CSV table of C-alpha atoms in Angstrom, one decimal:
chain,number,residue,atom,x,y,z
A,259,MET,CA,64.5,54.3,79.5
A,260,THR,CA,68.1,54.7,78.6
A,261,ILE,CA,70.1,57.4,80.5
A,262,VAL,CA,73.0,59.0,78.6
A,263,ILE,CA,75.5,61.2,80.4
A,264,SER,CA,77.7,63.4,78.2
A,265,GLU,CA,81.3,62.5,78.8
A,266,ARG,CA,82.3,66.1,78.4
A,267,LYS,CA,79.9,67.4,81.1
A,268,ASP,CA,80.8,64.5,83.4
A,269,ALA,CA,84.6,65.4,82.9
A,270,ALA,CA,83.8,69.2,83.6
A,271,ARG,CA,82.1,68.1,86.9
A,272,ARG,CA,84.9,65.9,87.9
A,273,ALA,CA,87.4,68.8,87.3
A,274,ALA,CA,85.2,71.3,89.2
A,275,ALA,CA,84.9,68.8,92.1
A,276,THR,CA,88.7,68.1,92.0
A,277,ALA,CA,89.5,71.8,92.1
A,278,LYS,CA,87.2,72.4,95.1
A,279,ALA,CA,88.8,69.4,97.0
A,280,GLY,CA,92.2,71.0,96.2
A,281,THR,CA,91.1,74.3,97.7
A,282,LEU,CA,89.9,72.6,100.8
A,283,ILE,CA,93.2,70.6,101.2
A,284,GLU,CA,95.2,74.0,100.6
A,285,ALA,CA,93.2,75.5,103.4
A,286,LEU,CA,93.9,72.7,105.9
A,287,PRO,CA,97.2,73.8,107.4
A,288,TRP,CA,95.9,77.4,107.6
A,289,LEU,CA,92.8,76.2,109.5
A,290,ASP,CA,95.1,74.5,111.9
A,291,ARG,CA,97.5,77.5,112.2
A,292,PHE,CA,94.9,80.1,112.9
A,293,HIS,CA,92.4,78.0,115.0
A,294,GLY,CA,91.6,80.1,118.2
A,295,GLU,CA,93.5,83.2,116.9
A,296,THR,CA,92.0,86.6,116.8
A,297,VAL,CA,91.8,88.5,113.5
A,298,VAL,CA,90.9,92.2,113.5
A,299,ILE,CA,89.3,93.4,110.2
A,300,LYS,CA,88.9,97.1,109.3
A,301,TYR,CA,85.8,97.2,107.2
A,302,GLY,CA,85.1,100.1,104.8
A,303,GLY,CA,85.3,101.4,101.2
A,304,HIS,CA,83.6,99.7,98.2
A,305,ALA,CA,83.2,96.5,100.2
A,306,MET,CA,80.7,98.3,102.4
A,307,THR,CA,78.6,99.7,99.7
A,308,ALA,CA,78.2,97.0,97.0
A,309,GLU,CA,75.5,94.6,98.0
A,310,GLU,CA,77.1,91.4,96.6
A,311,LEU,CA,80.4,92.2,98.4
A,312,ARG,CA,78.5,93.0,101.7
A,313,ALA,CA,76.9,89.7,101.7
A,314,GLY,CA,80.2,88.0,100.8
A,315,PHE,CA,81.9,89.9,103.7
A,316,ALA,CA,79.3,88.7,106.1
A,317,GLN,CA,79.6,85.1,105.0
A,318,ASP,CA,83.4,85.2,105.3
A,319,LEU,CA,83.0,86.4,109.0
A,320,VAL,CA,80.6,83.6,109.8
A,321,PHE,CA,82.9,81.1,108.1
A,322,LEU,CA,85.9,82.4,110.1
A,323,ARG,CA,83.9,81.9,113.3
A,324,HIS,CA,82.8,78.3,112.4
A,325,ALA,CA,86.4,77.6,111.4
A,326,GLY,CA,87.6,78.4,114.9
A,327,LEU,CA,89.0,81.8,114.4
A,328,ARG,CA,87.9,84.9,116.4
A,329,PRO,CA,87.0,87.8,114.0
A,330,VAL,CA,86.5,91.4,115.2
A,331,VAL,CA,85.3,94.1,112.9
A,332,VAL,CA,86.1,97.8,113.2
A,333,HIS,CA,84.3,100.3,110.8
A,334,GLY,CA,84.2,103.7,109.8
A,335,GLY,CA,81.5,105.3,107.5
A,336,GLY,CA,82.8,108.4,105.9
A,337,PRO,CA,80.6,108.4,102.8
A,338,GLN,CA,77.6,107.7,104.9
A,339,VAL,CA,78.4,110.5,107.3
A,340,THR,CA,79.0,113.0,104.4
A,341,GLY,CA,75.7,112.0,102.7
A,342,HIS,CA,73.8,112.6,106.0
A,343,LEU,CA,75.5,116.0,106.5
A,344,ASP,CA,74.6,116.9,102.9
A,345,ARG,CA,71.0,116.0,103.6
A,346,LEU,CA,71.1,118.3,106.6
A,347,GLY,CA,72.7,121.2,104.8
A,348,ILE,CA,76.0,120.9,106.7
A,349,GLU,CA,79.2,121.3,104.6
A,350,SER,CA,81.9,118.6,104.9
A,351,VAL,CA,85.3,120.2,105.4
A,352,PHE,CA,88.5,118.2,105.2
A,353,THR,CA,92.0,119.3,106.3
A,354,ALA,CA,95.1,117.1,105.6
A,355,GLY,CA,92.6,114.4,104.7
A,356,LEU,CA,90.8,114.5,108.1
A,357,ARG,CA,87.2,115.6,108.5
A,358,VAL,CA,86.9,118.8,110.5
A,359,THR,CA,84.5,117.8,113.3
A,360,THR,CA,82.5,120.4,115.0
A,361,GLU,CA,80.0,119.8,117.9
A,362,GLU,CA,77.3,119.7,115.4
A,363,THR,CA,79.2,117.3,113.2
A,364,ILE,CA,80.1,114.9,116.0
A,365,ASP,CA,76.4,114.4,116.8
A,366,VAL,CA,75.8,113.4,113.1
A,367,VAL,CA,78.9,111.1,113.2
A,368,ARG,CA,77.7,109.3,116.3
A,369,MET,CA,74.2,108.9,114.9
A,370,VAL,CA,75.4,107.6,111.6
A,371,LEU,CA,78.2,105.4,112.7
A,372,ASN,CA,76.6,103.9,116.0
A,373,GLY,CA,73.0,104.0,115.0
A,374,LYS,CA,73.0,103.2,111.3
A,375,VAL,CA,76.1,101.8,110.0
A,376,ASN,CA,77.0,99.6,113.0
A,377,LYS,CA,73.5,98.1,113.2
A,378,ASP,CA,73.4,97.5,109.4
A,379,ILE,CA,76.7,95.5,109.5
A,380,VAL,CA,75.4,93.5,112.6
A,381,GLY,CA,72.0,92.7,110.8
A,382,LEU,CA,74.0,91.6,107.7
A,383,ILE,CA,76.2,89.2,109.6
A,384,ASN,CA,73.3,87.8,111.6
A,385,ARG,CA,71.6,86.8,108.5
A,386,TYR,CA,74.1,83.9,108.4
A,387,GLY,CA,74.3,83.1,112.2
A,388,PRO,CA,73.4,84.9,115.4
A,389,TYR,CA,76.9,85.9,116.3
A,390,ALA,CA,77.4,89.7,115.7
A,391,VAL,CA,77.1,92.3,118.6
A,392,GLY,CA,77.4,96.0,117.8
A,393,LEU,CA,79.4,98.3,120.0
A,394,SER,CA,80.8,101.9,119.9
A,395,GLY,CA,84.3,102.7,120.9
A,396,GLU,CA,82.5,104.7,123.8
A,397,ASP,CA,81.0,101.5,125.3
A,398,ALA,CA,82.8,100.6,128.6
A,399,ASN,CA,85.6,103.0,127.5
A,400,LEU,CA,86.7,100.6,124.9
A,401,PHE,CA,88.6,103.5,123.2
A,402,THR,CA,89.8,106.5,125.0
A,403,ALA,CA,91.2,109.3,122.8
A,404,GLU,CA,92.6,112.8,123.0
A,405,ARG,CA,92.4,115.7,120.5
A,406,LYS,CA,94.4,115.2,117.3
A,407,TYR,CA,95.8,118.1,115.3
A,408,ALA,CA,96.4,118.1,111.5
A,409,SER,CA,99.7,119.0,110.0
A,410,VAL,CA,99.6,121.5,107.2
A,411,ASP,CA,102.9,122.8,105.9
A,412,GLY,CA,104.6,121.9,109.1
A,413,ALA,CA,102.1,123.7,111.3
A,414,PHE,CA,99.6,122.1,113.5
A,415,VAL,CA,95.9,123.0,112.8
A,416,ASP,CA,92.9,122.5,115.1
A,417,ILE,CA,90.3,120.4,113.3
A,418,GLY,CA,87.8,120.1,116.1
A,419,LEU,CA,86.6,116.8,117.7
A,420,VAL,CA,89.0,114.5,115.9
A,421,GLY,CA,90.7,112.0,118.2
A,422,GLU,CA,93.9,110.0,118.5
A,423,ILE,CA,93.5,106.8,120.6
A,424,THR,CA,95.7,106.8,123.8
A,425,GLU,CA,94.2,103.8,125.6
A,426,VAL,CA,92.3,100.6,124.7
A,427,ASP,CA,90.3,98.7,127.3
A,428,ALA,CA,89.6,95.4,125.4
A,429,SER,CA,88.1,93.5,128.3
A,430,MET,CA,84.5,93.7,126.9
A,431,VAL,CA,85.7,92.5,123.5
A,432,HIS,CA,87.6,89.6,125.1
A,433,ALA,CA,84.4,88.6,126.9
A,434,LEU,CA,82.4,88.7,123.7
A,435,LEU,CA,84.9,86.7,121.8
A,436,GLY,CA,85.0,84.1,124.7
A,437,ASN,CA,81.2,83.8,124.2
A,438,GLY,CA,81.6,83.0,120.6
A,439,ARG,CA,80.3,86.4,119.4
A,440,ILE,CA,81.6,88.6,116.6
A,441,PRO,CA,82.2,92.2,117.9
A,442,VAL,CA,81.4,95.0,115.4
A,443,ILE,CA,82.7,98.3,116.6
A,444,SER,CA,82.4,101.8,115.4
A,445,SER,CA,85.5,104.1,115.5
A,446,VAL,CA,84.0,106.7,118.0
A,447,ALA,CA,85.8,107.4,121.2
A,448,ARG,CA,85.4,109.3,124.4
A,449,GLY,CA,88.2,111.4,125.9
A,450,ALA,CA,89.3,111.7,129.4
A,451,ASP,CA,87.9,115.2,129.2
A,452,GLY,CA,84.4,113.9,128.6
A,453,ALA,CA,84.4,115.1,124.9
A,454,VAL,CA,83.4,112.5,122.2
A,455,TYR,CA,85.9,112.1,119.4
A,456,ASN,CA,85.8,111.1,115.7
A,457,VAL,CA,88.6,108.6,115.2
A,458,ASN,CA,90.0,107.3,112.0
A,459,ALA,CA,88.8,103.6,111.5
A,460,ASP,CA,92.3,102.3,110.4
A,461,THR,CA,93.9,103.8,113.4
A,462,ALA,CA,91.2,102.3,115.8
A,463,ALA,CA,91.6,98.9,114.1
A,464,ALA,CA,95.4,98.9,114.6
A,465,ALA,CA,95.1,100.0,118.3
A,466,LEU,CA,92.5,97.2,119.0
A,467,ALA,CA,94.6,94.6,117.2
A,468,VAL,CA,97.5,95.4,119.5
A,469,ALA,CA,95.4,95.3,122.6
A,470,LEU,CA,93.8,92.0,121.8
A,471,GLY,CA,97.1,90.3,120.8
A,472,ALA,CA,95.7,89.6,117.4
A,473,THR,CA,97.4,87.3,115.0
A,474,LYS,CA,96.4,89.5,112.0
A,475,LEU,CA,95.2,93.0,111.1
A,476,VAL,CA,93.3,93.1,107.8
A,477,VAL,CA,92.5,96.4,106.2
A,478,LEU,CA,90.0,96.4,103.3
A,479,THR,CA,90.4,99.1,100.7
A,480,ASP,CA,89.6,100.0,97.2
A,481,VAL,CA,92.9,99.2,95.6
A,482,GLU,CA,94.8,95.9,95.0
A,483,GLY,CA,97.4,96.7,97.7
A,484,LEU,CA,100.4,98.9,98.1
A,485,TYR,CA,101.7,99.9,94.7
A,486,ARG,CA,105.5,99.9,94.3
A,487,ASP,CA,105.6,103.2,92.3
A,488,TRP,CA,102.1,104.7,92.0
A,489,PRO,CA,101.1,106.3,89.6
A,490,ASN,CA,104.0,105.3,87.3
A,491,SER,CA,103.4,101.5,87.9
A,492,ASP,CA,100.5,99.3,89.0
A,493,GLU,CA,102.9,96.6,90.4
A,494,VAL,CA,101.6,95.5,93.9
A,495,ILE,CA,104.2,94.9,96.7
A,496,SER,CA,103.2,91.5,98.0
A,497,GLN,CA,105.3,91.6,101.0
A,498,LEU,CA,107.6,94.0,103.0
A,499,ASP,CA,108.7,94.5,106.6
A,500,ALA,CA,108.2,97.4,109.0
A,501,ASP,CA,111.5,98.9,108.3
A,502,ASP,CA,110.8,99.0,104.4
A,503,LEU,CA,107.4,100.4,105.1
A,504,GLU,CA,108.6,103.2,107.4
A,505,LYS,CA,111.0,104.3,104.7
A,506,LEU,CA,108.1,104.2,102.1
A,507,LEU,CA,105.5,106.2,104.1
A,508,PRO,CA,106.5,109.7,103.2
A,509,SER,CA,106.1,109.0,99.5
A,510,LEU,CA,102.7,107.4,99.7
A,511,SER,CA,99.4,109.0,98.5
A,512,ALA,CA,97.2,110.6,101.1
A,513,GLY,CA,94.7,107.9,100.9
A,514,MET,CA,97.2,105.0,101.6
A,515,ILE,CA,99.0,106.8,104.4
A,516,PRO,CA,96.5,106.0,107.2
A,517,LYS,CA,96.1,102.4,106.0
A,518,MET,CA,99.8,101.8,105.9
A,519,GLU,CA,100.4,103.6,109.2
A,520,ALA,CA,97.8,101.3,110.7
A,521,CYS,CA,99.7,98.2,109.5
A,522,LEU,CA,103.0,99.8,110.8
A,523,THR,CA,101.4,100.5,114.2
A,524,ALA,CA,100.0,96.9,114.4
A,525,VAL,CA,103.2,95.0,113.5
A,526,LYS,CA,105.4,97.3,115.8
A,527,GLY,CA,102.9,96.6,118.6
A,528,GLY,CA,103.4,92.9,118.3
A,529,VAL,CA,100.9,91.8,115.7
A,530,PRO,CA,102.7,89.3,113.5
A,531,ARG,CA,101.0,90.2,110.1
A,532,ALA,CA,99.1,93.1,108.7
A,533,HIS,CA,97.4,93.0,105.3
A,534,VAL,CA,95.9,95.5,102.9
A,535,LEU,CA,93.4,93.8,100.7
A,536,ASP,CA,91.2,94.8,97.8
A,537,GLY,CA,87.8,94.8,99.3
A,538,ARG,CA,86.3,94.9,95.8
A,539,LEU,CA,87.3,91.2,95.4
A,540,SER,CA,84.7,88.9,96.6
A,541,HIS,CA,85.7,86.7,99.6
A,542,ALA,CA,89.0,88.6,99.8
A,543,ILE,CA,89.5,87.8,103.5
A,544,LEU,CA,89.2,84.0,102.9
A,545,LEU,CA,91.6,84.2,100.0
A,546,GLU,CA,94.2,85.8,102.1
A,547,ILE,CA,93.8,83.6,105.3
A,548,PHE,CA,93.3,80.2,103.6
A,549,THR,CA,95.4,80.1,100.5
A,550,ASP,CA,99.1,79.6,100.0
A,551,SER,CA,99.6,82.6,97.7
A,552,GLY,CA,97.4,85.2,99.5
A,553,ILE,CA,96.5,88.6,97.9
A,554,GLY,CA,97.2,92.2,98.5
A,555,THR,CA,100.2,93.5,100.5
A,556,MET,CA,101.4,91.9,103.6
A,557,VAL,CA,103.5,93.7,106.3
A,558,ILE,CA,105.6,91.4,108.4
A,559,GLY,CA,106.3,91.9,112.1
A,560,GLU,CA,108.3,89.7,114.5
A,561,THR,CA,107.2,86.0,114.4
A,562,ARG,CA,105.5,85.0,117.7
């Protein structure tokens, strides 16, 4: 029998193999640079709801762990909370972009974030390796919060059990990381007054990144990054420092403000780099960490 191999197909295979090898070589210095470092990832938005992206996110985390990095996930779950409140006939009310959280609402927030969303993420990651462990910000007083007031036309408005983190005890997270685990943390916190608070996940991720001495904070969102002049332009700012970001904050859209404030908090707290990435892009985390060009918007702090 005569075996004939198409030269065109053979050339295509060689080109594909060469491209893969080039990607691996490009990743080599970053693998060396970030080995043993902690990366805090805020998980939410479209990346949390599209099944293909969910699987890619879980694979990315297990890859990071096998590559010697120490990933930590902080998540919210606003759409899931709203959906459950709707089914219970409870109206969702927002003031200044924050959910007004009553005693009735906080019970639903805890149930959905701690009991549903958190366990779904843990189960998803553990399909690819038995590493993920689910936590609430209440566990071992990981997050301590106080009541946060919304600002409306220059006046402070009470929006119920919405919290601002005042203290982070990261000892339990350090222990899990030391044991090779991937902590998955919901953004619910307990106050010194005994109340339970609903905390913005971007804010919680930034506070934890600072407390852990993370090398990066990565915020997954539903846009390509921070636009230079939205909505007049779709040009993405690839890199800026804390001073530049602070000047831009007042002009940003309501949806981007908490994400960019989280980045600013992180770099001012000693985290060298904070990133806003498009979670709609498959394997966005790996593309940012292990390629020379990176994606999204990077906020630069002081180099350690």
